[in-house]
Coordinates of C-alpha atoms and ligand atoms in Angstrom, one line a residue:
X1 CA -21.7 -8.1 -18.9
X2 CA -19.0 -7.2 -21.1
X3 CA -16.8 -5.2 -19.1
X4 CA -13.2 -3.3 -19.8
X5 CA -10.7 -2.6 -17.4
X6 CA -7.9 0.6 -17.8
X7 CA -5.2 -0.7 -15.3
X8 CA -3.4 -3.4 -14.3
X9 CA -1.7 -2.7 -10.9
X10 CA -3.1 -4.4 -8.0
X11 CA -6.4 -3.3 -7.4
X12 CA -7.1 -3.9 -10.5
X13 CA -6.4 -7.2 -11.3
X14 CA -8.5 -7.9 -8.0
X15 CA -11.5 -6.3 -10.2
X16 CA -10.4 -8.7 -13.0
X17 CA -10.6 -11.6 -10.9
X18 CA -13.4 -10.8 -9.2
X19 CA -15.7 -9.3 -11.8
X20 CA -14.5 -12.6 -14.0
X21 CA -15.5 -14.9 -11.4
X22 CA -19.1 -12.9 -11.1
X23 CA -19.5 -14.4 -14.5
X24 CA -18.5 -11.3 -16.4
X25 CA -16.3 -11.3 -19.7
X26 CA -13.7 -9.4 -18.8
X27 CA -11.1 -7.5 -20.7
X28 CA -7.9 -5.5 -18.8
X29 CA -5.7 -3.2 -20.7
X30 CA -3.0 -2.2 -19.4
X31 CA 0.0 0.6 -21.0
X32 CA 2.7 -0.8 -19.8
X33 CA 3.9 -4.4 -17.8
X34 CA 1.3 -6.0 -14.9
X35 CA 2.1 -4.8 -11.4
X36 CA 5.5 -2.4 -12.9
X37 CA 3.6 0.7 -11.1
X38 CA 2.7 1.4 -7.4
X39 CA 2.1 -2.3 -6.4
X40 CA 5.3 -3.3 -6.7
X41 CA 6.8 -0.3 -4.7
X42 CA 5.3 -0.6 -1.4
X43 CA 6.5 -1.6 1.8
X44 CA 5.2 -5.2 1.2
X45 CA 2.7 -4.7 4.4
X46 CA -0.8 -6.6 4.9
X47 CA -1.6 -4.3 7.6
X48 CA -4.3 -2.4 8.9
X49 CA -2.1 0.6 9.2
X50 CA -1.9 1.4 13.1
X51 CA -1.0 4.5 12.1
X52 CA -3.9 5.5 10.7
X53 CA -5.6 5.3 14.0
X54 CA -4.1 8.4 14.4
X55 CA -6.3 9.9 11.8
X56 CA -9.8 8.3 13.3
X57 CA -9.9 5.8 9.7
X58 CA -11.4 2.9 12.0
X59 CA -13.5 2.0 9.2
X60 CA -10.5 1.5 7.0
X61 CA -8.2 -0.1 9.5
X62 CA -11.0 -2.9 10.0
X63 CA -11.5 -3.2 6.8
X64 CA -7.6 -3.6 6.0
X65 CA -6.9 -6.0 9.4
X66 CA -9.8 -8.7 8.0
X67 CA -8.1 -8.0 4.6
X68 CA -4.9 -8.6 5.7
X69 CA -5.7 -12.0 7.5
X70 CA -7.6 -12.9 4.1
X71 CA -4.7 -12.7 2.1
X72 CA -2.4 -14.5 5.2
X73 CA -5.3 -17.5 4.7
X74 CA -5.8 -17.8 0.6
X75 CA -2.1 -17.4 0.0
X76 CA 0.5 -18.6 2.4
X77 CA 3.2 -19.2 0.1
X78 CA 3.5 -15.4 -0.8
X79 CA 2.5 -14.2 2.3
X80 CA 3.7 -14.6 6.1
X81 CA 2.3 -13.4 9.4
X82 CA 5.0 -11.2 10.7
X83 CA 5.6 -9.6 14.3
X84 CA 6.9 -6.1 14.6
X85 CA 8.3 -4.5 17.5
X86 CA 7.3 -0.4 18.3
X87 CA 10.7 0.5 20.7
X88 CA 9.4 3.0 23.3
X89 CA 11.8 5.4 24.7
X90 CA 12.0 8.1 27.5
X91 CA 11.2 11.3 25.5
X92 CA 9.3 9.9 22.7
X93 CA 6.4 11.6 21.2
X94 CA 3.8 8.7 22.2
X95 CA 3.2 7.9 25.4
X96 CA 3.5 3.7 26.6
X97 CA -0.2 4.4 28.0
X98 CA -1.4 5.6 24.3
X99 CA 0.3 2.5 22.1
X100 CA -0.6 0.1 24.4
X101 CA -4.6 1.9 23.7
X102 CA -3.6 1.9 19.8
X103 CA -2.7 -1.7 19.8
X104 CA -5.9 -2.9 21.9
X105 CA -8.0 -1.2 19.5
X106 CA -5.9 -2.7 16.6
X107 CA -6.3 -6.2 17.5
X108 CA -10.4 -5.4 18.8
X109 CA -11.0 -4.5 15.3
X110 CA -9.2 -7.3 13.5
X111 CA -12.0 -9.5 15.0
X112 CA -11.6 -12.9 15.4
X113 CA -7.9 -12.7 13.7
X114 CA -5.8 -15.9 14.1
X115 CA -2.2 -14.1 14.6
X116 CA -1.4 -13.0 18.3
X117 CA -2.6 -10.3 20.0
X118 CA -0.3 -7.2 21.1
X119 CA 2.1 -8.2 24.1
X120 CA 4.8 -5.8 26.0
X121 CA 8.6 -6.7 26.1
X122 CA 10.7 -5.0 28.6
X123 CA 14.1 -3.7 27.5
X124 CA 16.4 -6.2 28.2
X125 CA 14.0 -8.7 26.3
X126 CA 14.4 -6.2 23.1
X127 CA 18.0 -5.8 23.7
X128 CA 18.9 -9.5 23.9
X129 CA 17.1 -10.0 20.8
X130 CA 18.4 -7.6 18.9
X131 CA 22.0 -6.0 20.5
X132 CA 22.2 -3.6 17.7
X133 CA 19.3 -1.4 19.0
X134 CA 20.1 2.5 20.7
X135 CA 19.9 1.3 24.4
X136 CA 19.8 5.1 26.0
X137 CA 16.7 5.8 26.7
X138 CA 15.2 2.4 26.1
X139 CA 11.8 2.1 28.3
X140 CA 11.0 -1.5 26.7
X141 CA 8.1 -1.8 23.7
X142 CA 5.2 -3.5 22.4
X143 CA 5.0 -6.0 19.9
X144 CA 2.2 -6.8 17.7
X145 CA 1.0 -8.6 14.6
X146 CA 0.4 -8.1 10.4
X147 CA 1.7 -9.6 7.6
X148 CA 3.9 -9.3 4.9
X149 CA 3.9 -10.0 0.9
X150 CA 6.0 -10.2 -2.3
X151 CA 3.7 -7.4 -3.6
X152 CA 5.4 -8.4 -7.4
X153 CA 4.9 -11.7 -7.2
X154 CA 1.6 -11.7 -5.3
X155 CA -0.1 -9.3 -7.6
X156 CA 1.4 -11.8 -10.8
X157 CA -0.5 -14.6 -9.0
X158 CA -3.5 -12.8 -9.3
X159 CA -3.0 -12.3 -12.8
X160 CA -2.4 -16.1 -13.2
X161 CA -6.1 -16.2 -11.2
X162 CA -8.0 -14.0 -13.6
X163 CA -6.7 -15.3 -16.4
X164 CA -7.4 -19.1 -15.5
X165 CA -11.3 -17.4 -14.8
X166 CA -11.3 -16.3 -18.3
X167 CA -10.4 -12.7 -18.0
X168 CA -8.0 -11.5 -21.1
X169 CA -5.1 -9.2 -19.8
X170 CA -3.2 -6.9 -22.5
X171 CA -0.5 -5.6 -21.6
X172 CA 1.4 -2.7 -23.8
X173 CA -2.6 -1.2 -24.5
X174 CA -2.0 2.6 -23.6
X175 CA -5.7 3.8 -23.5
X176 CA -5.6 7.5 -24.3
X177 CA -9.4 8.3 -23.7
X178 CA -13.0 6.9 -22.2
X179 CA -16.9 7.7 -22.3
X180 CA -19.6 7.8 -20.2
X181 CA -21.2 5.0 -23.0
X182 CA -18.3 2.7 -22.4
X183 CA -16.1 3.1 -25.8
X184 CA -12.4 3.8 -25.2
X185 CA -9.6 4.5 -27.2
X186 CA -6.3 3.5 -27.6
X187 CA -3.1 5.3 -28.1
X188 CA -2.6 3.8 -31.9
X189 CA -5.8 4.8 -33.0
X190 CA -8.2 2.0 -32.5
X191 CA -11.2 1.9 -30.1
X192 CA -13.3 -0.7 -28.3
X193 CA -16.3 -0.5 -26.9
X194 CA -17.8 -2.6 -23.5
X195 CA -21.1 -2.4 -21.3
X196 CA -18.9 -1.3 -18.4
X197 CA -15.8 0.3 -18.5
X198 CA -13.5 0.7 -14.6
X199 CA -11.1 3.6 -14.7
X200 CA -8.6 2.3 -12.0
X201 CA -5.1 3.8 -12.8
X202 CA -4.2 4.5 -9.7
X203 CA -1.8 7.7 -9.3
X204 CA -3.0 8.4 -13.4
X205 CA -7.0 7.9 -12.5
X206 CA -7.5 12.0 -12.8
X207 CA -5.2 12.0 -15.6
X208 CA -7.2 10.1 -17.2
X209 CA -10.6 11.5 -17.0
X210 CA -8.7 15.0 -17.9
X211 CA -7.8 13.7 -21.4
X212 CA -11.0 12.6 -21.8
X213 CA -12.9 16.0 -21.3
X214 CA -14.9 14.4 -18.1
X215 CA -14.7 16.7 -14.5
X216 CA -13.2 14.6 -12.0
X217 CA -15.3 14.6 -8.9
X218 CA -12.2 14.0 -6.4
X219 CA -8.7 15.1 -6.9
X220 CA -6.1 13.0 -6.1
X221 CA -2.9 14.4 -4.0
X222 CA 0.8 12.2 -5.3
X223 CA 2.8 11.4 -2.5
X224 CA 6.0 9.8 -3.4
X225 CA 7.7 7.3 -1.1
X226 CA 10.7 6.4 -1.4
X227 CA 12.3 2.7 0.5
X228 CA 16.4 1.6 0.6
X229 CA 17.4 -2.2 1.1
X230 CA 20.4 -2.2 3.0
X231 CA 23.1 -5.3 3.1
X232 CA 22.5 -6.0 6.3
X233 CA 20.2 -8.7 8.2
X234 CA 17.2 -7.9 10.0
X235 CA 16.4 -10.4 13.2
X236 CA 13.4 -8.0 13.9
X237 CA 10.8 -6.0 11.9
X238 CA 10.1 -3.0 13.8
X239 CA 7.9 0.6 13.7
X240 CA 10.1 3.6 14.6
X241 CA 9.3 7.0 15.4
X242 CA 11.4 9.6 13.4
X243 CA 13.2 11.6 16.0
X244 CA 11.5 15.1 16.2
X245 CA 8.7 14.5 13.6
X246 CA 5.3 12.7 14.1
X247 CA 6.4 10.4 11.2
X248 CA 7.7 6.6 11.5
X249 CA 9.4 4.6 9.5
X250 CA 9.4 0.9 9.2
X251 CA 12.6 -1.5 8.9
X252 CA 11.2 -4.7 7.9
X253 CA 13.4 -8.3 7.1
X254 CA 13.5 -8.5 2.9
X255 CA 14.8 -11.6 1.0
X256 CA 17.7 -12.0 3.9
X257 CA 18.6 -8.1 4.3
X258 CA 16.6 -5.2 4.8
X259 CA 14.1 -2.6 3.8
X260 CA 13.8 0.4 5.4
X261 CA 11.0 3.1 4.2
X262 CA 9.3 5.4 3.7
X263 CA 9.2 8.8 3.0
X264 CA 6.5 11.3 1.9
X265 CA 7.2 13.8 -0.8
X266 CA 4.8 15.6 -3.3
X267 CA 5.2 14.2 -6.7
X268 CA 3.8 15.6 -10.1
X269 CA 2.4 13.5 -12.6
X270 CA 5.0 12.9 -15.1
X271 CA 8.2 13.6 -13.2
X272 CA 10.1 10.3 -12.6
X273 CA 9.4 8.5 -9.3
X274 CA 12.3 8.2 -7.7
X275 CA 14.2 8.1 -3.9
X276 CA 16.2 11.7 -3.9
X277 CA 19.2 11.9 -2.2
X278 CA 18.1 13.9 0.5
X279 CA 15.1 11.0 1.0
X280 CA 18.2 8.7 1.2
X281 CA 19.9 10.9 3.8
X282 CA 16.3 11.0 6.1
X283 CA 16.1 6.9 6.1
X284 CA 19.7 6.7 6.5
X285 CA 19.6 9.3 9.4
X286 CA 16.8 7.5 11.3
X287 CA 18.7 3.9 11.0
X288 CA 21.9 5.3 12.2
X289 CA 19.7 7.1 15.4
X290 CA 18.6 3.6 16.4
X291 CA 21.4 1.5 15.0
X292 CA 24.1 3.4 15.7
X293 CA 26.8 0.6 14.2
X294 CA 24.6 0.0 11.2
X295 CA 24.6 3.2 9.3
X296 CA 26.3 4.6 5.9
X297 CA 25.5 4.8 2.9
X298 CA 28.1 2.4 1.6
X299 CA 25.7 -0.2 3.0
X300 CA 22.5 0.8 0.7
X301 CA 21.8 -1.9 -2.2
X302 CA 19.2 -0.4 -4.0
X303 CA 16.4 2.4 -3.3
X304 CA 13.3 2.3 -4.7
X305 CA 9.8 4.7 -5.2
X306 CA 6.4 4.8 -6.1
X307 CA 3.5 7.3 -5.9
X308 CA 0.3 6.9 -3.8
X309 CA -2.9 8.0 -5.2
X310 CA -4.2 9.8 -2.1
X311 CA -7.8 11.4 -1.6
X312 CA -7.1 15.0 -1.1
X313 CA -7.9 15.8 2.1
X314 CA -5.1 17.5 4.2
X315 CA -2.0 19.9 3.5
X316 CA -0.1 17.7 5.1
X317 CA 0.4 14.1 3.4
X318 CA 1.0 12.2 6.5
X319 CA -2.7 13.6 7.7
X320 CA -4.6 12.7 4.5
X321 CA -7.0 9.7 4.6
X322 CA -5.8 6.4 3.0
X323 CA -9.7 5.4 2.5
X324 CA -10.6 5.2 -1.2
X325 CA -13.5 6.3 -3.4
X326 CA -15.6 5.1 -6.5
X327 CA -18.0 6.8 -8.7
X328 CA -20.2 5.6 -11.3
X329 CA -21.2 8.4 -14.1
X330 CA -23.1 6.4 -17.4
X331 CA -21.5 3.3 -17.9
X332 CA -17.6 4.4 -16.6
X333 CA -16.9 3.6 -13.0
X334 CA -13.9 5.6 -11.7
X335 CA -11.7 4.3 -8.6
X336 CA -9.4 6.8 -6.5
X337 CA -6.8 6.4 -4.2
X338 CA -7.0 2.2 -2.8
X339 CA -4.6 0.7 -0.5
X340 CA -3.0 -2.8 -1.5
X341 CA -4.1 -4.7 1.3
X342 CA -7.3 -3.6 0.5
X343 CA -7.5 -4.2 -3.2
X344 CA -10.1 -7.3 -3.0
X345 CA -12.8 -5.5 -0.6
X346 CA -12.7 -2.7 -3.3
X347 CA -12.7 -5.1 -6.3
X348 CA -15.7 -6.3 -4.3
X349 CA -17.6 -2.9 -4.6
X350 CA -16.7 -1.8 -7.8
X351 CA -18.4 -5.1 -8.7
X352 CA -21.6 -4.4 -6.7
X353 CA -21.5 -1.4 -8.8
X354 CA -22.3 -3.4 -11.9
X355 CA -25.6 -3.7 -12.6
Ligands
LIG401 C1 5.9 3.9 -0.9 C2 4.6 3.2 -0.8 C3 4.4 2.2 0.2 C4 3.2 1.5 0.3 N1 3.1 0.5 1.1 C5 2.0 -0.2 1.2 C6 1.9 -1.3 2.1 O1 2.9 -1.7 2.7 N2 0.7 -1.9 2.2 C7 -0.4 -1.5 1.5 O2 -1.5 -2.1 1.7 N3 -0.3 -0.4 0.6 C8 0.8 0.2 0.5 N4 0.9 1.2 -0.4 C9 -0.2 1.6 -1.2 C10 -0.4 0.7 -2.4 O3 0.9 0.3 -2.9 C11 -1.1 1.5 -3.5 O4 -2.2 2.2 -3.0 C12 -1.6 0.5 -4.6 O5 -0.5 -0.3 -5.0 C13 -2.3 1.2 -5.7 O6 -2.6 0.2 -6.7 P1 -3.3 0.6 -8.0 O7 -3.6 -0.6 -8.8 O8 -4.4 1.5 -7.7 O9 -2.2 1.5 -8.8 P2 -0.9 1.1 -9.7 O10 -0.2 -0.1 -9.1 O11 -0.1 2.3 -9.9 O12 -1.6 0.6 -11.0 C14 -2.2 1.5 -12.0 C15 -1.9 1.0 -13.3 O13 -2.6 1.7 -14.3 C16 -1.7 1.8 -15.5 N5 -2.2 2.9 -16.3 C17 -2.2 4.2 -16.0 N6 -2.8 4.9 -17.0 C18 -3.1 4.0 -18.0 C19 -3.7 4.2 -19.3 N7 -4.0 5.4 -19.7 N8 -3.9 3.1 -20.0 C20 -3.6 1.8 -19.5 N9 -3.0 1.6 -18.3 C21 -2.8 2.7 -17.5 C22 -0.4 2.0 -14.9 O14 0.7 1.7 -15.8 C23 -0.4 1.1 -13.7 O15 0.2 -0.2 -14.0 C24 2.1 1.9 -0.6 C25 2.3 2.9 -1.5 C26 3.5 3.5 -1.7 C27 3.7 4.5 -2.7

């Protein structure tokens, strides 16, 4: 089929690739550059998103941990297995008895996954690997297994994949409106027309249909999170609980310093996405409660944002699901919401959507 694609973050360019190597003709357009939206703003995680646990997505989270371990495989030189550490401490929200539960339930549903399972380091293990950690408190922690990505440069070589398939990706091609009979138009006036047409903007996917007269059948929720590299090196990637708040924060090793994120703020639309200084402040505040030396501001190199596309489902945004949604209405097929780890299972049933 001749089929027309309005996006060209992560997910999809994986529908590119994978509806062009179906044996479809293929045809992206994209408004601005490849990957300059969400995908290149995230925490650079293939992970199943332990967290998530917490919100009963097993589905998703087995879904993501095959995923992840996909992408670890196919690509190896933009991807690498990496081991983070979860501190626990006396006091902390979760109990040692409940992560160690998480984590044997994270690595049952990766499957038959190649990277390590879980395993438990006592404090002085922790502390000799890292001196630079708050020692007060310090019961020991568990440390466990995903893998991280150049989300950029991962996302361009997917591009590069598509393209060497046969798929044509235009870049600069603002699409202003689509139809339930697959003809679109574009913001300079012209139109096209294909057999299928795959709204997947992301963050804009509502916006979208809204311009073009159609009822959305989900909403989507923008939550903007926000990430700081600081100049310093990171000899361990680790999950930390934010001190009074159900919330954690990763600080993950990044091109030889370190990225430390994320935060979770409602976002409209069209207002600019990025880190506030008060975001700054809460990431800053978090490093300097476990690093205690490695605080201030003078050490931040650059902060960066994006928007997820979340389903709505919950007030709060740290309770809504991550799982994403599609649905078919004439010859448009819409996409909401989409992790990036999971970009190629859902380029995978958008195209058994095609028929
Ligand atoms: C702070 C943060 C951290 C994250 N960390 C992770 C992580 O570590 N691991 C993970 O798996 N996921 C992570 N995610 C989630 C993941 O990054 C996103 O869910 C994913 O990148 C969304 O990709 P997308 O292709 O749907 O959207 P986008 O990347 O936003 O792409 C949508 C594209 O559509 C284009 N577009 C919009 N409207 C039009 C139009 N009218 N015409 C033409 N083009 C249009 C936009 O310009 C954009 O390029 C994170 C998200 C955030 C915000």
């Amino acid at each position: 089929m001749d089929i027309g694609i309005v996006g060209g973050g992560i997910n999809g360019l994986c529908c590119a690739w994978q509806l062009q190597q179906r044996g479809h003709a293929v045809r992206l357009y994209e408004r601005n550059r490849l990957m300059a939206e969400t995908s290149s703003r995230s925490s650079k995680l293939l992970h199943g998103g332990l967290r998530y646990l917490e919100n009963l997505e097993f589905r998703l989270v087995r879904e993501a941990l095959r995923e992840r371990d996909g992408w670890l495989a196919r690509v190896p030189g933009l991807t690498r297995p990496l081991r983070l550490l979860m501190p626990i401490y006396r006091g902390g929200r979760r109990s040692r008895w409940l992560i160690r539960a998480g984590l044997f339930l994270y690595d049952a549903l990766a499957g038959r996954s190649e990277l390590p399972a879980a395993s438990w380091r006592t404090a002085g293990q922790i502390l000799q690997a890292d001196p630079r950690l708050r020692r007060d408190g310090l019961l020991g922690g568990y440390s466990f297994s995903d893998g991280q990505m150049d989300d950029r440069a991962l996302g361009l070589w997917v591009a590069e994949q598509a393209q060497a398939a046969g798929a044509v990706l235009r870049e600069h091609c603002e699409v202003r409106r689509v139809d339930r009979s697959g003809r679109l138009e574009f913001a300079d006036g012209t139109s096209a027309r294909h057999e299928r047409l795959i709204n997947v903007c992301g963050p804009w996917a509502e916006r979208l249909l809204e311009q073009s007269g159609i009822a959305s059948p989900y909403r989507l929720d923008l939550v903007r999170g926000s990430h700081l590299v600081l100049d310093l090196p990171c000899p361990q990637a680790y999950v930390l609980e934010v001190p009074c708040e159900p919330r954690i924060v990763f600080v993950l090793p990044w091109q030889g310093r370190t990225l430390v994120g994320t935060t979770e703020v409602r976002q409209a639309l069209d207002a600019p996405a990025v880190c506030d200084p008060s975001e700054q402040d809460y990431l800053l505040t978090v490093i300097g409660h476990y690093f205690p030396s490695a605080s201030g501001p003078g050490r931040v190199l650059e902060a960066f944002a994006g928007v997820r596309p979340l389903l709505h489902s919950a007030s709060n945004p740290a309770q809504a699901t991550r799982e994403y949604a599609l649905h078919r209405d004439g010859a448009l097929i819409s996409v909401f919401g989409g992790k990036w780890t999971t970009a190629q299972a859902l380029a995978r049933k958008v195209s058994d959507h095609i028929h």
